[in-house]
Coordinates of C-alpha atoms in Angstrom, one line a residue:
X1 CA 113.8 123.8 84.1
X2 CA 114.7 121.3 81.5
X3 CA 113.3 122.0 77.9
X4 CA 112.0 118.9 76.3
X5 CA 111.5 120.9 73.1
X6 CA 108.8 120.7 70.5
X7 CA 106.0 118.0 70.2
X8 CA 108.1 116.4 67.6
X9 CA 111.1 116.2 69.8
X10 CA 108.9 114.8 72.6
X11 CA 107.5 112.2 70.1
X12 CA 111.1 111.1 69.3
X13 CA 112.0 110.9 73.0
X14 CA 108.9 108.8 73.7
X15 CA 109.9 106.4 70.9
X16 CA 113.4 106.1 72.3
X17 CA 112.0 105.5 75.8
X18 CA 109.5 102.8 74.4
X19 CA 112.0 101.0 72.2
X20 CA 115.4 101.4 73.8
X21 CA 117.9 100.3 72.9
X22 CA 117.1 101.5 69.4
X23 CA 118.7 103.1 66.3
X24 CA 118.1 106.2 64.4
X25 CA 116.9 104.1 61.5
X26 CA 114.3 102.4 63.7
X27 CA 113.1 105.8 65.1
X28 CA 112.8 107.2 61.6
X29 CA 110.7 104.2 60.5
X30 CA 108.4 104.4 63.6
X31 CA 108.0 108.2 63.5
X32 CA 107.7 108.7 59.9
X33 CA 110.3 111.5 59.9
X34 CA 113.2 111.5 57.5
X35 CA 116.6 110.0 58.6
X36 CA 118.2 113.5 58.3
X37 CA 115.6 114.9 60.7
X38 CA 116.0 112.2 63.2
X39 CA 119.8 112.6 63.0
X40 CA 119.4 116.3 63.8
X41 CA 117.0 115.8 66.6
X42 CA 118.9 113.0 68.4
X43 CA 122.2 115.0 68.1
X44 CA 120.6 117.8 69.9
X45 CA 119.2 115.5 72.6
X46 CA 122.6 113.9 73.1
X47 CA 124.2 117.3 73.4
X48 CA 121.6 118.3 76.0
X49 CA 122.1 115.0 77.9
X50 CA 118.4 113.7 77.5
X51 CA 119.5 110.6 75.6
X52 CA 122.8 108.8 75.4
X53 CA 124.6 106.1 73.3
X54 CA 124.2 102.7 74.9
X55 CA 126.1 100.6 72.4
X56 CA 126.3 99.5 68.8
X57 CA 123.9 97.3 66.9
X58 CA 125.2 93.8 66.5
X59 CA 124.7 91.4 63.7
X60 CA 123.9 94.0 61.0
X61 CA 125.6 94.3 57.7
X62 CA 127.8 97.2 56.9
X63 CA 128.5 100.0 59.3
X64 CA 126.7 99.1 62.7
X65 CA 124.2 101.7 63.8
X66 CA 124.7 103.1 67.3
X67 CA 122.0 102.3 69.8
X68 CA 120.3 105.0 71.8
X69 CA 118.5 105.1 75.1
X70 CA 117.0 107.7 77.5
X71 CA 119.6 109.1 79.9
X72 CA 117.9 108.3 83.3
X73 CA 119.9 110.9 85.2
X74 CA 118.8 113.8 82.9
X75 CA 115.7 114.6 84.9
X76 CA 113.6 113.5 87.9
X77 CA 110.0 113.5 88.8
X78 CA 108.3 113.5 92.2
X79 CA 105.0 111.8 93.1
X80 CA 102.8 112.4 96.2
X81 CA 99.8 110.2 97.2
X82 CA 97.5 111.6 99.9
X83 CA 95.2 109.1 101.7
X84 CA 93.5 109.4 105.1
X85 CA 96.1 107.2 106.9
X86 CA 99.2 107.5 104.6
X87 CA 101.1 110.1 102.8
X88 CA 103.6 108.5 100.4
X89 CA 106.1 110.0 98.1
X90 CA 108.2 108.5 95.3
X91 CA 111.1 110.0 93.4
X92 CA 111.7 108.6 89.9
X93 CA 114.2 109.2 87.1
X94 CA 113.5 110.0 83.5
X95 CA 113.0 106.4 82.7
X96 CA 110.2 106.2 85.4
X97 CA 112.3 104.0 87.6
X98 CA 112.1 104.5 91.4
X99 CA 115.1 106.2 93.2
X100 CA 113.4 106.7 96.5
X101 CA 110.1 105.8 98.1
X102 CA 108.8 106.6 101.6
X103 CA 105.4 106.5 103.3
X104 CA 104.4 108.2 106.6
X105 CA 101.4 107.1 108.7
X106 CA 99.0 109.3 110.6
X107 CA 95.5 110.6 110.4
X108 CA 95.5 113.2 107.5
X109 CA 91.9 114.4 107.4
X110 CA 93.1 118.0 108.4
X111 CA 95.0 119.4 105.3
X112 CA 97.2 121.9 107.0
X113 CA 98.7 119.3 109.4
X114 CA 99.1 116.9 106.4
X115 CA 100.9 119.5 104.4
X116 CA 103.2 120.3 107.2
X117 CA 104.2 116.6 107.6
X118 CA 104.6 116.3 103.9
X119 CA 106.9 119.5 103.9
X120 CA 109.0 117.9 106.6
X121 CA 109.4 114.7 104.6
X122 CA 110.3 116.6 101.4
X123 CA 112.8 118.8 103.3
X124 CA 114.8 115.8 104.5
X125 CA 114.5 114.1 101.1
X126 CA 115.8 117.1 99.4
X127 CA 119.0 117.0 101.6
X128 CA 119.5 113.3 100.8
X129 CA 118.8 113.7 97.1
X130 CA 120.1 117.2 96.5
X131 CA 121.4 116.5 92.9
X132 CA 118.2 114.8 91.9
X133 CA 116.0 117.6 93.4
X134 CA 118.0 120.1 91.3
X135 CA 116.8 118.3 88.2
X136 CA 113.1 117.9 89.2
X137 CA 110.7 118.7 86.4
X138 CA 107.4 118.7 88.3
X139 CA 105.3 117.0 91.0
X140 CA 102.3 114.7 90.6
X141 CA 99.7 114.4 93.3
X142 CA 97.1 111.7 93.4
X143 CA 94.2 111.1 95.9
X144 CA 90.7 109.7 96.0
X145 CA 89.2 112.7 94.2
X146 CA 86.8 113.7 91.6
X147 CA 86.8 116.9 89.5
X148 CA 84.3 119.7 89.6
X149 CA 83.9 120.9 85.9
X150 CA 82.7 124.4 87.1
X151 CA 85.8 125.2 89.1
X152 CA 89.5 124.4 89.4
X153 CA 88.8 122.5 92.7
X154 CA 88.5 118.8 93.3
X155 CA 85.8 117.1 95.3
X156 CA 87.0 114.7 97.9
X157 CA 85.4 111.7 99.6
X158 CA 83.8 112.3 103.0
X159 CA 86.9 111.3 105.0
X160 CA 89.0 113.9 103.3
X161 CA 86.3 116.6 102.7
X162 CA 88.3 119.2 104.7
X163 CA 90.9 119.2 101.8
X164 CA 88.4 120.9 99.7
X165 CA 89.1 124.2 101.6
X166 CA 92.6 124.4 100.0
X167 CA 93.9 124.5 96.5
X168 CA 96.2 121.3 96.6
X169 CA 97.9 122.0 93.4
X170 CA 98.8 125.6 94.2
X171 CA 99.9 124.7 97.7
X172 CA 102.4 122.1 96.4
X173 CA 103.6 124.4 93.6
X174 CA 104.4 127.2 96.2
X175 CA 106.2 124.7 98.4
X176 CA 108.5 123.4 95.7
X177 CA 108.4 126.2 93.0
X178 CA 107.6 123.5 90.4
X179 CA 104.6 122.7 88.2
X180 CA 102.1 120.3 89.8
X181 CA 99.5 118.1 88.4
X182 CA 96.6 116.5 90.4
X183 CA 94.8 113.4 89.3
X184 CA 92.7 110.7 90.8
X185 CA 94.4 107.5 91.7
X186 CA 92.8 105.4 88.9
X187 CA 93.8 107.7 86.0
X188 CA 97.3 108.1 87.5
X189 CA 97.7 104.4 87.8
X190 CA 96.9 104.0 84.1
X191 CA 99.3 106.8 83.0
X192 CA 101.9 105.3 85.3
X193 CA 101.5 101.9 83.8
X194 CA 101.9 103.5 80.2
X195 CA 105.2 105.2 81.1
X196 CA 106.8 102.6 83.4
X197 CA 105.9 99.6 81.1
X198 CA 106.9 101.6 78.0
X199 CA 103.7 101.0 76.2
X200 CA 103.2 102.5 72.8
X201 CA 100.9 105.5 72.2
X202 CA 98.6 103.0 70.4
X203 CA 98.1 101.0 73.5
X204 CA 94.5 100.3 74.6
X205 CA 94.2 99.2 78.2
X206 CA 92.0 99.8 81.2
X207 CA 93.6 99.9 84.6
X208 CA 91.1 98.6 87.3
X209 CA 92.3 100.3 90.5
X210 CA 91.2 98.5 93.8
X211 CA 92.0 101.1 96.4
X212 CA 90.0 102.4 99.4
X213 CA 87.2 102.3 96.8
X214 CA 87.0 100.9 93.2
X215 CA 88.1 103.1 90.3
X216 CA 90.0 103.0 87.1
X217 CA 91.4 104.7 84.0
X218 CA 91.2 103.9 80.3
X219 CA 94.3 104.6 78.4
X220 CA 93.7 105.0 74.8
X221 CA 95.5 106.7 71.9
X222 CA 98.2 108.2 74.1
X223 CA 96.0 109.5 76.9
X224 CA 93.5 108.5 79.5
X225 CA 89.9 109.0 78.7
X226 CA 88.5 111.5 81.1
X227 CA 84.9 111.9 80.0
X228 CA 82.9 115.2 79.7
X229 CA 83.4 116.2 83.3
X230 CA 86.8 114.6 84.0
X231 CA 85.2 111.8 86.1
X232 CA 85.2 108.8 83.8
X233 CA 86.3 105.5 85.4
X234 CA 84.2 105.6 88.5
X235 CA 83.6 101.9 88.5
X236 CA 82.5 101.8 92.2
X237 CA 79.3 103.6 91.1
X238 CA 78.2 100.3 89.5
X239 CA 78.0 98.8 93.0
X240 CA 75.4 100.4 95.4
X241 CA 76.2 97.6 97.8
X242 CA 79.3 99.0 99.5
X243 CA 79.7 96.0 101.8
X244 CA 81.1 93.6 99.2
X245 CA 83.5 95.6 97.1
X246 CA 86.9 94.3 96.1
X247 CA 88.4 97.3 98.0
X248 CA 90.7 97.9 100.9
X249 CA 87.9 99.6 103.0
X250 CA 85.7 96.5 102.7
X251 CA 88.6 94.2 103.5
X252 CA 89.4 96.2 106.7
X253 CA 85.7 96.2 107.6
X254 CA 85.6 92.4 107.2
X255 CA 88.7 92.1 109.6
X256 CA 87.3 94.3 112.2
X257 CA 89.3 97.4 111.3
X258 CA 86.5 99.8 110.3
X259 CA 87.8 102.8 112.4
X260 CA 90.7 104.7 110.6
X261 CA 94.0 104.2 112.2
X262 CA 97.6 104.9 111.0
X263 CA 98.4 101.3 112.2
X264 CA 95.9 99.4 110.2
X265 CA 98.3 98.8 107.3
X266 CA 101.0 97.5 109.6
X267 CA 98.7 94.8 111.1
X268 CA 97.0 93.9 107.8
X269 CA 99.4 91.0 106.9
X270 CA 99.0 89.4 110.3
X271 CA 95.3 89.7 110.3
X272 CA 95.1 88.0 106.8
X273 CA 97.0 85.0 108.0
X274 CA 95.0 84.7 111.2
X275 CA 91.6 85.0 109.7
X276 CA 91.5 82.6 106.7
X277 CA 87.7 82.1 106.9
X278 CA 86.9 85.9 106.9
X279 CA 89.3 86.5 104.1
X280 CA 87.8 83.6 102.1
X281 CA 84.3 85.0 102.6
X282 CA 85.5 88.6 101.6
X283 CA 87.2 87.1 98.5
X284 CA 84.1 85.2 97.4
X285 CA 81.9 88.4 97.7
X286 CA 84.5 90.6 96.2
X287 CA 85.0 88.3 93.3
X288 CA 81.4 88.7 92.3
X289 CA 81.7 92.4 92.0
X290 CA 85.0 92.2 90.3
X291 CA 83.7 89.9 87.6
X292 CA 80.7 92.4 87.1
X293 CA 83.3 95.3 86.8
X294 CA 85.5 93.3 84.3
X295 CA 82.2 92.5 82.3
X296 CA 81.3 96.1 82.1
X297 CA 84.8 97.2 81.1
X298 CA 85.1 94.8 78.3
X299 CA 81.5 95.4 77.1
X300 CA 81.7 99.3 77.2
X301 CA 85.4 100.0 76.6
X302 CA 86.6 96.8 74.7
X303 CA 90.3 97.3 75.6
X304 CA 93.0 95.0 74.5
X305 CA 94.1 94.6 78.1
X306 CA 92.6 95.0 81.6
X307 CA 95.2 95.5 84.3
X308 CA 94.0 94.8 88.0
X309 CA 96.0 96.6 90.6
X310 CA 95.7 99.2 93.4
X311 CA 96.4 99.3 97.2
X312 CA 95.3 95.7 97.9
X313 CA 98.1 93.3 98.9
X314 CA 99.7 91.8 95.8
X315 CA 98.8 88.3 96.9
X316 CA 95.1 89.2 97.1
X317 CA 95.2 90.9 93.7
X318 CA 96.7 87.7 92.2
X319 CA 94.1 85.5 93.9
X320 CA 91.2 87.7 92.8
X321 CA 92.6 87.9 89.3
X322 CA 92.8 84.1 89.1
X323 CA 89.3 83.4 90.3
X324 CA 87.8 86.2 88.2
X325 CA 89.3 84.7 85.0
X326 CA 87.8 81.3 85.7
X327 CA 84.3 83.0 86.3
X328 CA 84.6 85.2 83.2
X329 CA 85.1 82.2 80.9
X330 CA 81.6 81.0 81.7
X331 CA 80.2 84.2 80.1
X332 CA 82.1 83.9 76.8
X333 CA 80.0 83.5 73.7
X334 CA 81.2 81.2 70.8
X335 CA 84.2 82.8 69.0
X336 CA 84.2 85.7 71.4
X337 CA 87.7 86.9 72.3
X338 CA 88.3 88.1 75.9
X339 CA 90.8 90.9 76.5
X340 CA 94.0 90.0 78.2
X341 CA 93.5 90.4 81.9
X342 CA 96.6 90.5 84.0
X343 CA 97.5 91.6 87.6
X344 CA 99.6 94.7 87.9
X345 CA 103.3 94.2 88.3
X346 CA 103.2 96.6 91.1
X347 CA 100.5 96.7 93.7
X348 CA 100.1 97.6 97.3
X349 CA 100.9 100.7 99.3
X350 CA 103.4 102.4 97.0
X351 CA 101.5 102.2 93.7
X352 CA 99.5 105.4 94.1
X353 CA 102.7 107.4 94.6
X354 CA 104.3 105.6 91.7
X355 CA 101.5 106.7 89.4
X356 CA 101.7 110.2 90.7
X357 CA 105.3 110.4 89.9
X358 CA 104.6 109.6 86.3
X359 CA 102.3 112.6 85.8
X360 CA 105.1 115.2 85.2
X361 CA 107.0 112.7 82.9
X362 CA 103.7 112.1 80.9
X363 CA 102.8 115.8 80.7
X364 CA 106.3 117.2 80.0
X365 CA 108.5 114.4 78.4
X366 CA 106.5 111.7 76.9

């Protein structure tokens, strides 16, 4: 297992990741550590292969400073997302960039069948990426779960209720002999956004996750706010009317695909193009709930940014974002500043596994 060192060394690694290409002088200024301390820490990291010299600073007077960056090949992380109809995995490097992504379709309400299918997928992936797997630091798992504060188990939605009979984290750890973290998809998406977009520890944003349901994660002061019981961000609880949510489940219902099927995702793009009136009606209703959610987030959390993403097709996320912005402007009071609201750069089926893959990086490296 790769040793990322002390909290101070991890802080320096995080700064290099966020600011690369950067110099020792810039790291010292940003961290508050002395230049001598930074020189010692970065030399150790170069010797261990965690960071590398990427070039020399141009245009500066005197001796040019060398530029440093994270060595992406130093370590890798694996993400697993479990949904009723899809299990997806993503392998990322130390920068958080995808090396390999794969999704398999089926009905995965029965956990032992799903774990067996996941094991087969990981076995063939290990053969193809033998070197990368030898440098794996951990596994992140996401699903539509909530947390029970009185036990180590998670509570699952009705369609995945049988998963409560097993310890998901321990099962994955035993399979891969690596540490495993489990997180709900909203919080994982927020952490993933913080790592992949190289946001600073001072970033303050809310990731609104439009998946099978509606959830989210509030990233603030270097971590996501979990709440007293670990279940903050359950935005869907604001909407007792489950028929008009900006969610994948409601979209499927509108298009006549209420029954779970491993083939629903494959037919979605076709159904969207063939049913413009139904899609327009769904968007109009979903927009109303989306605006209400955005209003609640900015009133309660007051983040600098709200990022809209999740499992919905990217085109629909963009369209909902545009219409929601127009609606929100009507509610602004004089001189009131609205947070920046943007669509996520990555949406659609792979985003949950992407967020999962960031969990080990967040917990161990950054």
